[in-house]
Short mmCIF file of C-alpha atoms in Angstrom, two decimals:
data_model
loop_
_atom_site.label_atom_id
_atom_site.label_comp_id
_atom_site.label_asym_id
_atom_site.label_seq_id
_atom_site.Cartn_x
_atom_site.Cartn_y
_atom_site.Cartn_z
CA MET A 1 12.94 1.65 12.68
CA LYS A 2 10.01 1.20 14.93
CA LYS A 3 8.49 -1.81 16.68
CA ALA A 4 5.30 -1.91 18.67
CA LEU A 5 4.41 -5.19 20.34
CA SER A 6 1.18 -6.88 21.27
CA ILE A 7 0.42 -10.61 21.65
CA LEU A 8 -2.80 -10.97 19.69
CA LEU A 9 -2.62 -8.53 16.82
CA ALA A 10 0.16 -6.07 16.61
CA LEU A 11 3.83 -6.54 16.85
CA PHE A 12 4.75 -4.15 14.25
CA LEU A 13 8.07 -3.06 13.07
CA VAL A 14 8.65 -0.33 10.62
CA ILE A 15 11.94 -0.45 8.83
CA GLN A 16 12.01 2.63 6.72
CA SER A 17 15.03 4.15 5.19
CA PHE A 18 14.68 7.71 4.11
CA ALA A 19 17.14 10.57 3.57
CA PHE A 20 17.50 14.16 2.44
CA VAL A 21 19.66 17.15 1.53
CA SER A 22 20.23 20.91 2.23
CA ASP A 23 21.28 24.50 0.97
CA THR A 24 20.67 26.70 -2.21
CA ASN A 25 21.09 29.29 -4.94
CA ILE A 26 18.29 29.92 -7.39
CA ALA A 27 17.84 29.18 -11.07
CA THR A 28 16.07 31.43 -13.55
CA ALA A 29 12.90 30.68 -15.44
CA GLU A 30 14.99 29.59 -18.40
CA THR A 31 15.16 25.87 -19.08
CA ASN A 32 18.66 24.62 -18.34
CA ALA A 33 19.43 21.51 -20.38
CA LEU A 34 20.75 18.71 -18.18
CA THR A 35 24.03 17.13 -19.19
CA ASP A 36 25.90 14.05 -18.03
CA GLY A 37 27.76 14.63 -14.81
CA THR A 38 27.59 13.97 -11.09
CA PRO A 39 26.42 17.00 -9.09
CA LYS A 40 27.95 17.82 -5.73
CA THR A 41 24.96 19.98 -4.91
CA VAL A 42 21.23 19.50 -5.45
CA ARG A 43 19.18 22.68 -5.24
CA ILE A 44 15.53 22.10 -4.35
CA VAL A 45 13.02 24.89 -4.96
CA TYR A 46 9.65 24.33 -3.23
CA TYR A 47 6.59 26.38 -4.15
CA ARG A 48 3.29 26.46 -2.26
CA PHE A 49 0.20 28.05 -3.76
CA ASP A 50 -0.99 29.07 -0.29
CA GLN A 51 2.43 30.66 0.46
CA ASN A 52 2.38 29.05 3.92
CA TYR A 53 5.81 27.50 4.46
CA GLU A 54 5.75 27.27 8.25
CA GLY A 55 6.95 23.86 9.46
CA TRP A 56 7.69 22.41 6.02
CA ASN A 57 11.04 20.69 5.48
CA LEU A 58 12.71 18.05 3.33
CA TRP A 59 13.67 14.42 3.79
CA VAL A 60 16.22 13.16 1.26
CA TRP A 61 18.01 9.85 0.92
CA PRO A 62 20.37 8.10 -1.51
CA ARG A 63 18.53 5.21 -3.16
CA ASP A 64 18.58 2.26 -0.67
CA GLY A 65 20.47 4.41 1.84
CA GLU A 66 19.77 6.26 5.06
CA GLY A 67 17.82 9.51 5.06
CA ALA A 68 18.09 12.85 6.81
CA VAL A 69 16.04 16.00 7.30
CA TYR A 70 17.00 19.30 5.60
CA ASN A 71 15.52 22.71 6.24
CA PHE A 72 14.88 25.41 3.69
CA THR A 73 17.49 28.15 4.08
CA LYS A 74 16.59 30.76 1.46
CA ASP A 75 13.69 32.53 -0.21
CA VAL A 76 13.46 33.19 -3.93
CA THR A 77 10.99 35.23 -5.97
CA LEU A 78 9.72 33.30 -8.98
CA GLN A 79 10.00 35.17 -12.26
CA SER A 80 6.80 33.77 -13.73
CA ASN A 81 4.37 34.96 -11.04
CA GLY A 82 6.31 37.08 -8.53
CA LYS A 83 5.48 34.69 -5.68
CA THR A 84 7.87 33.36 -3.02
CA ALA A 85 9.40 29.88 -3.08
CA LYS A 86 11.69 28.24 -0.53
CA VAL A 87 15.12 26.82 -1.33
CA ALA A 88 17.38 24.17 0.13
CA GLU A 89 20.86 23.32 -1.17
CA ILE A 90 22.03 19.81 -0.40
CA ASP A 91 25.50 18.33 -0.48
CA VAL A 92 25.16 15.00 -2.32
CA SER A 93 28.87 14.46 -2.96
CA LYS A 94 28.96 11.40 -0.69
CA PHE A 95 25.67 9.79 -1.75
CA GLY A 96 27.40 7.38 -4.16
CA THR A 97 24.19 6.37 -5.95
CA GLN A 98 22.56 7.04 -9.30
CA GLU A 99 19.33 8.26 -7.70
CA ALA A 100 18.11 9.97 -4.57
CA GLY A 101 14.63 10.24 -3.07
CA VAL A 102 12.79 13.27 -1.76
CA ILE A 103 9.80 13.82 0.53
CA VAL A 104 8.39 17.21 1.46
CA ARG A 105 7.02 16.84 4.96
CA LEU A 106 5.36 18.97 7.66
CA ASN A 107 7.32 19.10 10.91
CA ASP A 108 8.20 15.59 12.15
CA TRP A 109 6.05 13.48 9.77
CA GLU A 110 2.87 15.32 10.74
CA ALA A 111 1.95 15.22 7.05
CA LYS A 112 3.50 14.77 3.63
CA ASP A 113 2.85 17.17 0.76
CA VAL A 114 2.76 14.30 -1.75
CA ASP A 115 2.16 10.77 -0.46
CA SER A 116 4.47 8.95 -2.87
CA ASP A 117 8.26 8.74 -2.64
CA ARG A 118 9.84 10.67 -5.51
CA PHE A 119 13.26 9.97 -7.03
CA PHE A 120 15.58 12.12 -9.12
CA PRO A 121 18.83 11.34 -11.00
CA LEU A 122 22.29 11.95 -9.59
CA ASN A 123 24.06 11.58 -12.92
CA LYS A 124 22.85 14.84 -14.49
CA THR A 125 23.75 18.48 -13.87
CA ASP A 126 22.75 21.85 -15.30
CA LYS A 127 25.21 24.30 -16.87
CA ASP A 128 26.47 25.35 -13.42
CA GLY A 129 27.29 21.79 -12.38
CA VAL A 130 24.33 21.85 -9.99
CA LEU A 131 21.12 19.83 -10.24
CA THR A 132 18.09 22.05 -9.63
CA LEU A 133 14.65 20.60 -8.87
CA TYR A 134 11.29 22.34 -8.64
CA LEU A 135 8.62 20.82 -6.39
CA VAL A 136 5.10 22.26 -6.33
CA GLN A 137 2.50 21.86 -3.58
CA GLY A 138 0.37 18.75 -4.03
CA ILE A 139 1.85 17.82 -7.43
CA GLU A 140 3.90 14.63 -7.83
CA GLN A 141 5.80 15.84 -10.89
CA ILE A 142 9.46 16.85 -10.43
CA SER A 143 10.48 19.70 -12.76
CA TYR A 144 13.99 20.77 -13.66
CA SER A 145 13.32 24.42 -14.44
CA GLU A 146 10.86 27.10 -13.43
CA ALA A 147 9.54 27.21 -16.98
CA GLU A 148 8.35 23.59 -16.88
CA ALA A 149 7.08 23.65 -13.28
CA PRO A 150 3.25 23.47 -12.98
CA LEU A 151 2.81 26.77 -11.13
CA SER A 152 -0.85 27.34 -12.06
CA PRO A 153 -3.12 26.10 -9.26
CA LYS A 154 -5.57 23.26 -9.83
CA ILE A 155 -8.37 21.55 -7.92
CA ASP A 156 -6.62 20.07 -4.89
CA ARG A 157 -9.38 17.57 -4.02
CA ALA A 158 -13.05 16.91 -4.63
CA GLU A 159 -15.28 14.67 -2.52
CA PHE A 160 -18.90 13.98 -1.69
CA ARG A 161 -20.06 15.32 1.67
CA ASP A 162 -23.28 13.37 1.15
CA LEU A 163 -25.28 12.21 -1.89
CA SER A 164 -26.41 15.71 -2.79
CA ASN A 165 -23.36 17.85 -1.94
CA ILE A 166 -19.81 17.92 -3.28
CA GLN A 167 -16.96 19.88 -1.71
CA ILE A 168 -13.95 21.00 -3.73
CA ASP A 169 -10.78 22.64 -2.44
CA LEU A 170 -8.50 24.59 -4.75
CA GLN A 171 -4.73 24.76 -4.46
CA ALA A 172 -5.03 28.54 -4.33
CA SER A 173 -7.79 31.11 -3.96
CA ALA A 174 -9.98 31.96 -6.94
CA PRO A 175 -11.85 35.27 -7.36
CA SER A 176 -15.63 35.12 -7.28
CA VAL A 177 -17.32 35.12 -10.69
CA GLY A 178 -20.84 34.67 -9.30
CA GLY A 179 -23.54 32.16 -10.24
CA LEU A 180 -22.15 28.63 -10.35
CA GLU A 181 -18.60 30.03 -10.07
CA GLY A 182 -17.53 28.45 -13.35
CA ILE A 183 -18.11 24.95 -11.97
CA LYS A 184 -19.58 21.92 -13.78
CA VAL A 185 -20.25 18.39 -12.55
CA ILE A 186 -19.93 15.42 -14.94
CA GLU A 187 -21.77 12.15 -14.21
CA ASN A 188 -20.69 9.15 -16.30
CA GLY A 189 -19.45 11.52 -19.01
CA ALA A 190 -22.58 13.73 -19.15
CA ASP A 191 -23.35 17.09 -17.54
CA MET A 192 -25.21 16.81 -14.23
CA PRO A 193 -27.57 19.61 -13.12
CA VAL A 194 -26.29 21.78 -10.24
CA ASP A 195 -28.64 23.79 -7.99
CA LYS A 196 -26.20 26.09 -6.25
CA VAL A 197 -22.50 26.70 -5.57
CA THR A 198 -21.40 28.30 -2.30
CA ARG A 199 -17.94 29.91 -2.23
CA SER A 200 -15.91 30.25 0.98
CA THR A 201 -14.70 33.70 2.01
CA ASP A 202 -11.10 32.88 1.06
CA GLY A 203 -12.12 31.51 -2.33
CA VAL A 204 -10.46 28.13 -1.73
CA THR A 205 -13.43 25.91 -0.80
CA TYR A 206 -16.70 25.47 -2.74
CA ILE A 207 -19.81 23.48 -1.84
CA ILE A 208 -21.77 22.23 -4.86
CA LYS A 209 -25.42 21.33 -4.26
CA LEU A 210 -26.65 18.86 -6.88
CA SER A 211 -30.13 18.96 -8.39
CA LYS A 212 -30.53 15.22 -7.69
CA ASP A 213 -28.86 12.66 -5.49
CA ALA A 214 -25.72 11.04 -6.84
CA SER A 215 -25.25 7.28 -7.09
CA PRO A 216 -22.21 5.74 -5.37
CA VAL A 217 -21.71 3.37 -8.28
CA ASN A 218 -21.49 6.12 -10.92
CA THR A 219 -18.35 8.13 -11.65
CA TYR A 220 -18.20 11.88 -11.16
CA LYS A 221 -15.83 14.64 -12.17
CA VAL A 222 -15.95 18.30 -11.29
CA MET A 223 -14.56 21.09 -13.47
CA LYS A 224 -13.65 24.61 -12.34
CA GLU A 225 -12.90 27.18 -15.02
CA GLY A 226 -9.19 27.98 -14.96
CA TYR A 227 -8.44 25.20 -12.44
CA GLY A 228 -8.95 22.05 -14.51
CA GLU A 229 -10.91 18.97 -13.45
CA ALA A 230 -10.76 16.31 -10.76
CA SER A 231 -12.47 13.01 -9.97
CA VAL A 232 -14.87 13.18 -7.03
CA SER A 233 -13.99 10.86 -4.15
CA SER A 234 -16.83 8.88 -2.58
CA ALA A 235 -14.85 7.99 0.57
CA LYS A 236 -17.19 9.91 2.90
CA LEU A 237 -20.16 7.94 1.57
CA TYR A 238 -18.71 4.64 2.82
CA ASP A 239 -19.96 5.17 6.37
CA ALA A 240 -23.45 6.26 5.38
CA ALA A 241 -26.35 3.97 6.30
CA PHE A 242 -27.48 3.63 2.68
CA PHE A 243 -24.02 2.39 1.65
CA LYS A 244 -23.99 -0.34 4.27
CA GLN A 245 -27.53 -1.37 3.41
CA GLN A 246 -26.82 -1.49 -0.30
CA PHE A 247 -23.32 -2.98 -0.34
CA ASP A 248 -22.52 -4.99 2.81
CA TYR A 249 -22.00 -8.50 1.43
CA THR A 250 -22.51 -11.36 3.89
CA GLY A 251 -21.67 -14.28 1.61
CA THR A 252 -18.71 -16.58 2.27
CA ASP A 253 -17.50 -16.97 -1.33
CA LEU A 254 -15.33 -13.88 -1.89
CA GLY A 255 -12.20 -14.77 -3.84
CA ALA A 256 -11.77 -17.87 -6.00
CA THR A 257 -14.03 -20.81 -5.07
CA TYR A 258 -12.47 -23.91 -6.62
CA THR A 259 -13.95 -27.21 -7.72
CA LYS A 260 -12.47 -29.66 -10.20
CA ASP A 261 -15.21 -28.82 -12.71
CA ALA A 262 -15.24 -25.01 -12.42
CA THR A 263 -13.99 -22.04 -10.41
CA SER A 264 -16.13 -19.06 -9.39
CA PHE A 265 -14.48 -15.66 -8.92
CA ARG A 266 -16.24 -13.06 -6.78
CA LEU A 267 -14.76 -9.62 -6.03
CA TRP A 268 -16.28 -6.95 -3.81
CA ALA A 269 -15.79 -3.68 -5.73
CA PRO A 270 -18.97 -1.60 -5.31
CA THR A 271 -17.56 1.60 -6.85
CA ALA A 272 -16.12 -0.07 -9.94
CA GLU A 273 -17.48 0.65 -13.40
CA LYS A 274 -15.96 -2.50 -14.88
CA VAL A 275 -14.02 -5.55 -13.67
CA THR A 276 -12.13 -8.01 -15.86
CA LEU A 277 -10.64 -11.35 -14.81
CA ASN A 278 -7.17 -12.05 -16.25
CA LEU A 279 -5.95 -15.67 -16.33
CA TYR A 280 -2.21 -16.42 -16.53
CA ALA A 281 -0.14 -19.57 -16.94
CA LYS A 282 2.56 -18.29 -14.58
CA GLY A 283 2.81 -16.11 -11.52
CA ASP A 284 5.07 -13.65 -13.30
CA GLY A 285 5.89 -12.55 -16.83
CA GLY A 286 3.99 -13.11 -20.04
CA THR A 287 0.55 -11.90 -21.02
CA ALA A 288 -2.86 -13.14 -19.96
CA GLU A 289 -4.02 -16.34 -21.65
CA LYS A 290 -7.60 -15.20 -21.31
CA THR A 291 -9.53 -12.13 -20.16
CA ILE A 292 -13.16 -12.36 -19.07
CA ASP A 293 -15.51 -9.48 -18.32
CA MET A 294 -17.14 -10.04 -14.94
CA ALA A 295 -20.82 -9.30 -14.30
CA LYS A 296 -22.22 -7.03 -11.61
CA ASP A 297 -23.87 -9.15 -8.96
CA GLN A 298 -25.44 -8.65 -5.53
CA LYS A 299 -24.23 -6.19 -2.89
CA GLY A 300 -21.45 -4.56 -4.91
CA THR A 301 -19.79 -7.80 -5.96
CA TRP A 302 -18.63 -8.84 -9.42
CA LEU A 303 -18.89 -12.47 -10.48
CA THR A 304 -17.80 -14.87 -13.18
CA LYS A 305 -17.51 -18.64 -13.41
CA VAL A 306 -14.89 -20.42 -15.51
CA ASP A 307 -15.42 -24.05 -16.45
CA GLY A 308 -12.65 -26.64 -16.20
CA ASP A 309 -10.01 -27.54 -13.66
CA LEU A 310 -8.12 -24.30 -12.96
CA ASN A 311 -5.95 -25.62 -10.12
CA GLY A 312 -2.57 -23.94 -10.47
CA LYS A 313 -3.75 -21.10 -12.72
CA TYR A 314 -2.76 -17.55 -11.79
CA TYR A 315 -5.10 -14.59 -12.03
CA THR A 316 -5.59 -10.88 -11.41
CA TYR A 317 -8.47 -8.41 -11.74
CA SER A 318 -8.45 -5.27 -13.90
CA VAL A 319 -10.64 -2.84 -11.95
CA THR A 320 -11.91 0.41 -13.49
CA VAL A 321 -12.88 3.16 -11.03
CA SER A 322 -13.52 6.79 -12.04
CA GLY A 323 -12.25 6.04 -15.53
CA LYS A 324 -8.91 4.65 -14.30
CA THR A 325 -8.09 0.95 -14.78
CA GLN A 326 -5.58 -0.80 -12.54
CA GLU A 327 -4.54 -4.44 -12.28
CA ALA A 328 -4.95 -5.87 -8.78
CA TYR A 329 -4.38 -9.21 -7.12
CA ASP A 330 -7.24 -10.82 -5.22
CA PRO A 331 -7.43 -9.61 -1.58
CA TYR A 332 -9.04 -12.94 -0.66
CA ALA A 333 -6.45 -15.15 -2.40
CA LYS A 334 -4.93 -18.03 -0.43
CA ALA A 335 -1.98 -18.61 -2.77
CA ALA A 336 0.09 -16.42 -5.06
CA GLY A 337 3.04 -16.37 -7.43
CA VAL A 338 6.44 -14.82 -6.82
CA ASN A 339 6.26 -11.59 -4.81
CA GLY A 340 2.49 -12.00 -4.48
CA ASP A 341 1.64 -9.94 -7.57
CA ARG A 342 -0.64 -12.58 -9.11
CA SER A 343 -3.12 -14.66 -7.18
CA MET A 344 -3.42 -18.41 -7.70
CA VAL A 345 -6.36 -20.79 -7.93
CA ILE A 346 -5.58 -23.66 -5.60
CA ASP A 347 -7.05 -27.01 -4.61
CA LEU A 348 -6.27 -26.78 -0.90
CA SER A 349 -7.01 -30.47 -0.34
CA LYS A 350 -3.90 -31.33 -2.37
CA THR A 351 -1.68 -29.29 -0.05
CA ASN A 352 -2.54 -31.24 3.11
CA PRO A 353 0.23 -33.36 4.68
CA ASP A 354 -0.71 -36.80 5.98
CA GLY A 355 -2.61 -36.48 9.24
CA TRP A 356 -3.63 -32.87 8.62
CA ASP A 357 -7.23 -33.70 9.45
CA LYS A 358 -6.17 -34.57 13.00
CA VAL A 359 -4.32 -31.30 13.63
CA GLY A 360 -6.25 -29.32 16.24
CA TYR A 361 -5.72 -26.65 18.87
CA LYS A 362 -3.49 -26.73 21.91
CA GLN A 363 -5.88 -27.05 24.84
CA LEU A 364 -5.00 -25.48 28.19
CA GLU A 365 -6.99 -25.53 31.43
CA SER A 366 -6.34 -21.79 31.77
CA PRO A 367 -4.82 -19.13 29.50
CA ALA A 368 -2.52 -18.36 32.42
CA ASP A 369 -0.79 -21.69 31.73
CA ALA A 370 0.46 -20.51 28.31
CA VAL A 371 4.24 -20.23 27.86
CA ILE A 372 4.67 -18.32 24.61
CA TYR A 373 7.94 -18.11 22.67
CA GLU A 374 8.17 -15.62 19.81
CA MET A 375 10.15 -17.00 16.87
CA HIS A 376 11.13 -15.79 13.40
CA ILE A 377 11.09 -18.39 10.62
CA ARG A 378 14.34 -17.30 9.04
CA ASP A 379 16.30 -16.45 12.20
CA THR A 380 15.48 -19.69 14.01
CA THR A 381 17.39 -21.89 11.55
CA ILE A 382 19.41 -19.66 9.21
CA ASP A 383 22.82 -20.16 10.84
CA PRO A 384 24.68 -23.26 9.61
CA SER A 385 25.41 -24.19 13.22
CA SER A 386 21.70 -25.02 13.67
CA GLY A 387 22.22 -28.35 11.95
CA VAL A 388 19.14 -27.67 9.83
CA LYS A 389 19.21 -28.73 6.18
CA ASN A 390 16.61 -26.28 4.82
CA THR A 391 17.83 -23.19 6.67
CA GLY A 392 15.47 -20.24 6.87
CA LYS A 393 12.51 -22.14 5.43
CA TYR A 394 9.16 -23.44 6.69
CA ILE A 395 10.31 -27.03 6.30
CA GLY A 396 13.61 -26.22 7.97
CA PHE A 397 11.63 -24.99 10.96
CA ALA A 398 9.80 -28.34 10.88
CA GLU A 399 12.92 -30.52 10.87
CA LYS A 400 13.12 -32.81 13.91
CA ASP A 401 16.03 -33.62 16.23
CA THR A 402 18.32 -30.95 14.79
CA LYS A 403 21.45 -30.19 16.82
CA THR A 404 24.60 -28.12 16.85
CA LYS A 405 27.94 -29.90 16.45
CA ASP A 406 28.08 -29.94 20.25
CA GLY A 407 24.81 -31.84 20.47
CA ILE A 408 22.61 -28.95 21.61
CA LEU A 409 19.03 -29.18 20.35
CA THR A 410 17.93 -26.46 17.91
CA GLY A 411 14.70 -25.38 16.21
CA ILE A 412 11.36 -26.57 17.52
CA ASN A 413 12.94 -29.32 19.61
CA HIS A 414 14.86 -26.66 21.53
CA ALA A 415 11.59 -24.78 22.07
CA LYS A 416 9.96 -27.95 23.34
CA GLU A 417 12.72 -28.71 25.86
CA LEU A 418 12.31 -25.18 27.25
CA GLY A 419 8.72 -26.06 28.18
CA ILE A 420 7.07 -23.86 25.55
CA THR A 421 3.32 -24.39 25.10
CA HIS A 422 2.87 -22.06 22.11
CA ILE A 423 5.18 -20.80 19.36
CA HIS A 424 4.30 -17.24 18.35
CA LEU A 425 5.37 -16.87 14.72
CA LEU A 426 6.48 -13.44 13.58
CA PRO A 427 4.63 -12.54 10.35
CA VAL A 428 4.37 -15.42 7.90
CA TYR A 429 1.76 -13.85 5.61
CA ASP A 430 3.04 -12.47 2.29
CA PHE A 431 4.93 -9.26 3.07
CA SER A 432 6.37 -6.85 0.56
CA SER A 433 9.88 -5.98 1.68
CA VAL A 434 11.76 -9.10 0.54
CA ASP A 435 12.13 -9.67 -3.23
CA GLU A 436 11.32 -13.36 -3.64
CA SER A 437 12.96 -13.40 -7.09
CA LYS A 438 16.36 -12.55 -5.54
CA LEU A 439 16.64 -14.94 -2.61
CA ASP A 440 20.25 -15.63 -3.60
CA GLN A 441 21.03 -12.13 -2.32
CA PRO A 442 21.15 -11.13 1.37
CA GLN A 443 17.70 -9.82 2.37
CA PHE A 444 15.92 -9.55 5.68
CA ASN A 445 12.75 -8.13 7.20
CA TRP A 446 10.64 -8.94 10.22
CA GLY A 447 7.54 -8.90 8.01
CA TYR A 448 5.54 -6.01 9.42
CA ASP A 449 4.64 -4.67 5.97
CA PRO A 450 1.57 -6.69 4.88
CA LYS A 451 0.82 -7.35 1.21
CA ASN A 452 -1.32 -10.53 0.90
CA TYR A 453 -2.80 -11.17 4.33
CA ASN A 454 -4.13 -14.65 3.51
CA VAL A 455 -1.12 -16.02 1.58
CA PRO A 456 2.00 -17.54 3.19
CA ASP A 457 5.15 -15.57 2.36
CA GLY A 458 7.17 -17.09 -0.48
CA SER A 459 10.63 -16.25 0.85
CA TYR A 460 10.26 -18.99 3.47
CA SER A 461 9.30 -21.64 0.87
CA THR A 462 11.68 -23.68 -1.25
CA ASP A 463 10.02 -22.43 -4.44
CA PRO A 464 8.47 -18.92 -4.29
CA TYR A 465 7.42 -19.16 -7.95
CA ASN A 466 4.96 -22.00 -7.30
CA GLY A 467 2.06 -20.82 -5.15
CA GLU A 468 1.18 -24.36 -4.08
CA VAL A 469 4.60 -24.99 -2.55
CA ARG A 470 4.40 -22.19 0.02
CA VAL A 471 0.98 -23.41 1.21
CA LYS A 472 2.05 -27.05 1.41
CA GLU A 473 5.29 -26.33 3.26
CA PHE A 474 3.61 -23.93 5.67
CA LYS A 475 1.14 -26.67 6.61
CA GLN A 476 4.01 -29.13 7.07
CA MET A 477 5.59 -26.70 9.54
CA VAL A 478 2.35 -26.19 11.49
CA LYS A 479 1.78 -29.94 11.73
CA ALA A 480 5.36 -30.49 12.91
CA ILE A 481 4.89 -27.98 15.73
CA LYS A 482 1.58 -29.57 16.73
CA ASP A 483 3.17 -33.03 16.64
CA GLU A 484 5.54 -31.80 19.36
CA GLY A 485 2.57 -30.86 21.52
CA MET A 486 2.83 -27.11 21.04
CA GLY A 487 0.29 -24.62 19.73
CA VAL A 488 0.77 -21.97 17.05
CA ILE A 489 0.05 -18.24 17.29
CA MET A 490 0.25 -16.17 14.11
CA ASP A 491 1.25 -12.52 14.31
CA VAL A 492 -0.94 -10.69 11.78
CA VAL A 493 -0.73 -6.91 11.40
CA TYR A 494 -4.29 -5.82 10.63
CA ASN A 495 -3.63 -2.21 11.58
CA HIS A 496 -1.76 -1.02 8.47
CA THR A 497 -0.46 -2.15 5.07
CA ALA A 498 2.90 -1.78 3.36
CA GLN A 499 1.54 0.75 0.86
CA SER A 500 -0.94 3.56 1.34
CA TYR A 501 -2.51 5.42 -1.56
CA ASP A 502 -1.19 2.93 -4.16
CA SER A 503 -2.05 -0.22 -2.18
CA ASN A 504 -3.92 -3.15 -3.66
CA PHE A 505 -6.96 -2.38 -1.50
CA ASN A 506 -7.13 1.09 -3.08
CA LYS A 507 -6.98 -0.37 -6.57
CA VAL A 508 -10.13 -2.38 -5.79
CA VAL A 509 -12.16 0.05 -3.60
CA PRO A 510 -10.35 3.39 -3.30
CA ASN A 511 -10.00 4.60 0.32
CA TYR A 512 -12.58 2.18 1.76
CA PHE A 513 -10.05 0.11 3.70
CA TYR A 514 -8.27 3.13 5.24
CA ARG A 515 -9.07 5.90 7.70
CA ILE A 516 -8.98 9.24 5.94
CA LEU A 517 -8.69 12.47 7.94
CA PRO A 518 -10.90 15.53 7.26
CA ASN A 519 -8.02 17.13 5.34
CA GLY A 520 -7.97 14.18 2.94
CA LYS A 521 -4.74 12.70 4.34
CA TYR A 522 -4.29 9.18 5.68
CA ALA A 523 -4.55 8.71 9.43
CA ASN A 524 -1.22 7.61 10.91
CA GLY A 525 -1.97 6.18 14.34
CA SER A 526 0.08 3.13 13.38
CA GLY A 527 3.18 5.22 12.67
CA CYS A 528 3.33 3.53 9.27
CA GLN A 529 1.60 6.21 7.16
CA ASN A 530 -1.83 4.50 7.10
CA ASP A 531 -4.43 2.91 9.38
CA ILE A 532 -6.74 0.07 8.37
CA ALA A 533 -10.40 1.13 8.91
CA SER A 534 -11.35 -1.90 10.98
CA GLU A 535 -14.57 -0.17 12.08
CA ARG A 536 -16.07 -0.57 8.57
CA ASP A 537 -18.22 -3.64 8.02
CA MET A 538 -16.44 -5.08 4.99
CA VAL A 539 -13.02 -4.53 6.55
CA ARG A 540 -14.16 -6.31 9.72
CA LYS A 541 -15.53 -9.10 7.54
CA TYR A 542 -12.18 -9.36 5.78
CA ILE A 543 -10.28 -9.63 9.05
CA VAL A 544 -12.64 -12.19 10.57
#
């Protein structure tokens, strides 16, 4: 758990539970059929193509439990290729869960081999009563025998260095075959002419010089004979002058722009090949009532207009990038359904409490006069002794003249009697760690894991399934605070998101919203496995 505090932007807390296991014997290349049974030992075999195991270790945890670090304790020679793998044997007899998670990491979270958390069953064993796993460098797949493990190296990553040069890195060295080194580049499904391929001395890195400049809105794949194919990342092009000139959108209508007669939907997705709008009746479950192909518009945006009064309709975008289609919620949405997975069209004027037009800012003669009290929506009122009817909710926070049974003021009236000028709200945007569909179960988080930055969190509303309710009740709370003569400060964590590689931002514009290191990994200055790239124009625009 980690919390870094700052008044204006960051007060971030990372609550992460991880865990791991240790010790080993080694299985053969034969496939051992798994049978029902609870293993006392999990044997993890880790293979690296580069054979460099220095500093690598394991982090294992029982599902929803605490994690621990485990070191590799043995070497094994693989039968299929004669190479060395590392082994750890882990006592899981006290895990008490059906699944456990595993992360292969470098030193103390310096890097992860695979970004995603991986889980394996704890109700299966091999013929020896042991569960054996095979993990391979850079590959997400978990294998249960050497025979099924993907031990043949592939292209590790491919990315543009500029519009005319592509760099690829292999998982293991390849011998020189001369000429174009068995490499082809595919642009939008067709072969693209290549001028020259330069091979590094170790045979791991190749620079491909194209015969013509690439286009950042086309899709590219590179193929290396014997090493498969990979999509070419355009992340390094994002900071180029031509990209800014061509795709920086200055309009103010990103997201859903509602009127009673029609709603316009505009999404900034400059690298997308196709974008489809999906309209839903509810914020969860069911299939789309209607799907509409959006049209490419100015500065990398996609646009469509739907006639009729759509207030209360839910929507998502299906975004296709490099041949892969993913469903994403709208980054610019102001309302959402349960757990924030579908955005909502909303008539904001209908969510205003009486007198909302008169709500302004708390004016001070000097910032030095501010007396700021940090408060958490749930914690402030959740205990029954608070005398609050709607405990843990926005409107509970707004209740007036609440007292304990001994007559002591609680809630915002207590803050007022302390002489507070401003209430600093811990995160109230939609965060990912609390399941809004299970609010009858004990759940808690400070909220430092952003999901929908511009949507109030549903767990503090009386109805998380109705996107309008969370907006309306949030406004009621803000007005109640202002009515008591206090100002409101919102704690918004614009330095990282809850997810990294599989985040919603990456579904829309892969890697644009994050800082990527030269080795292709996510920067981790936040300590939360990713950093928002606030230096990029469209990220700055989003924040502002």
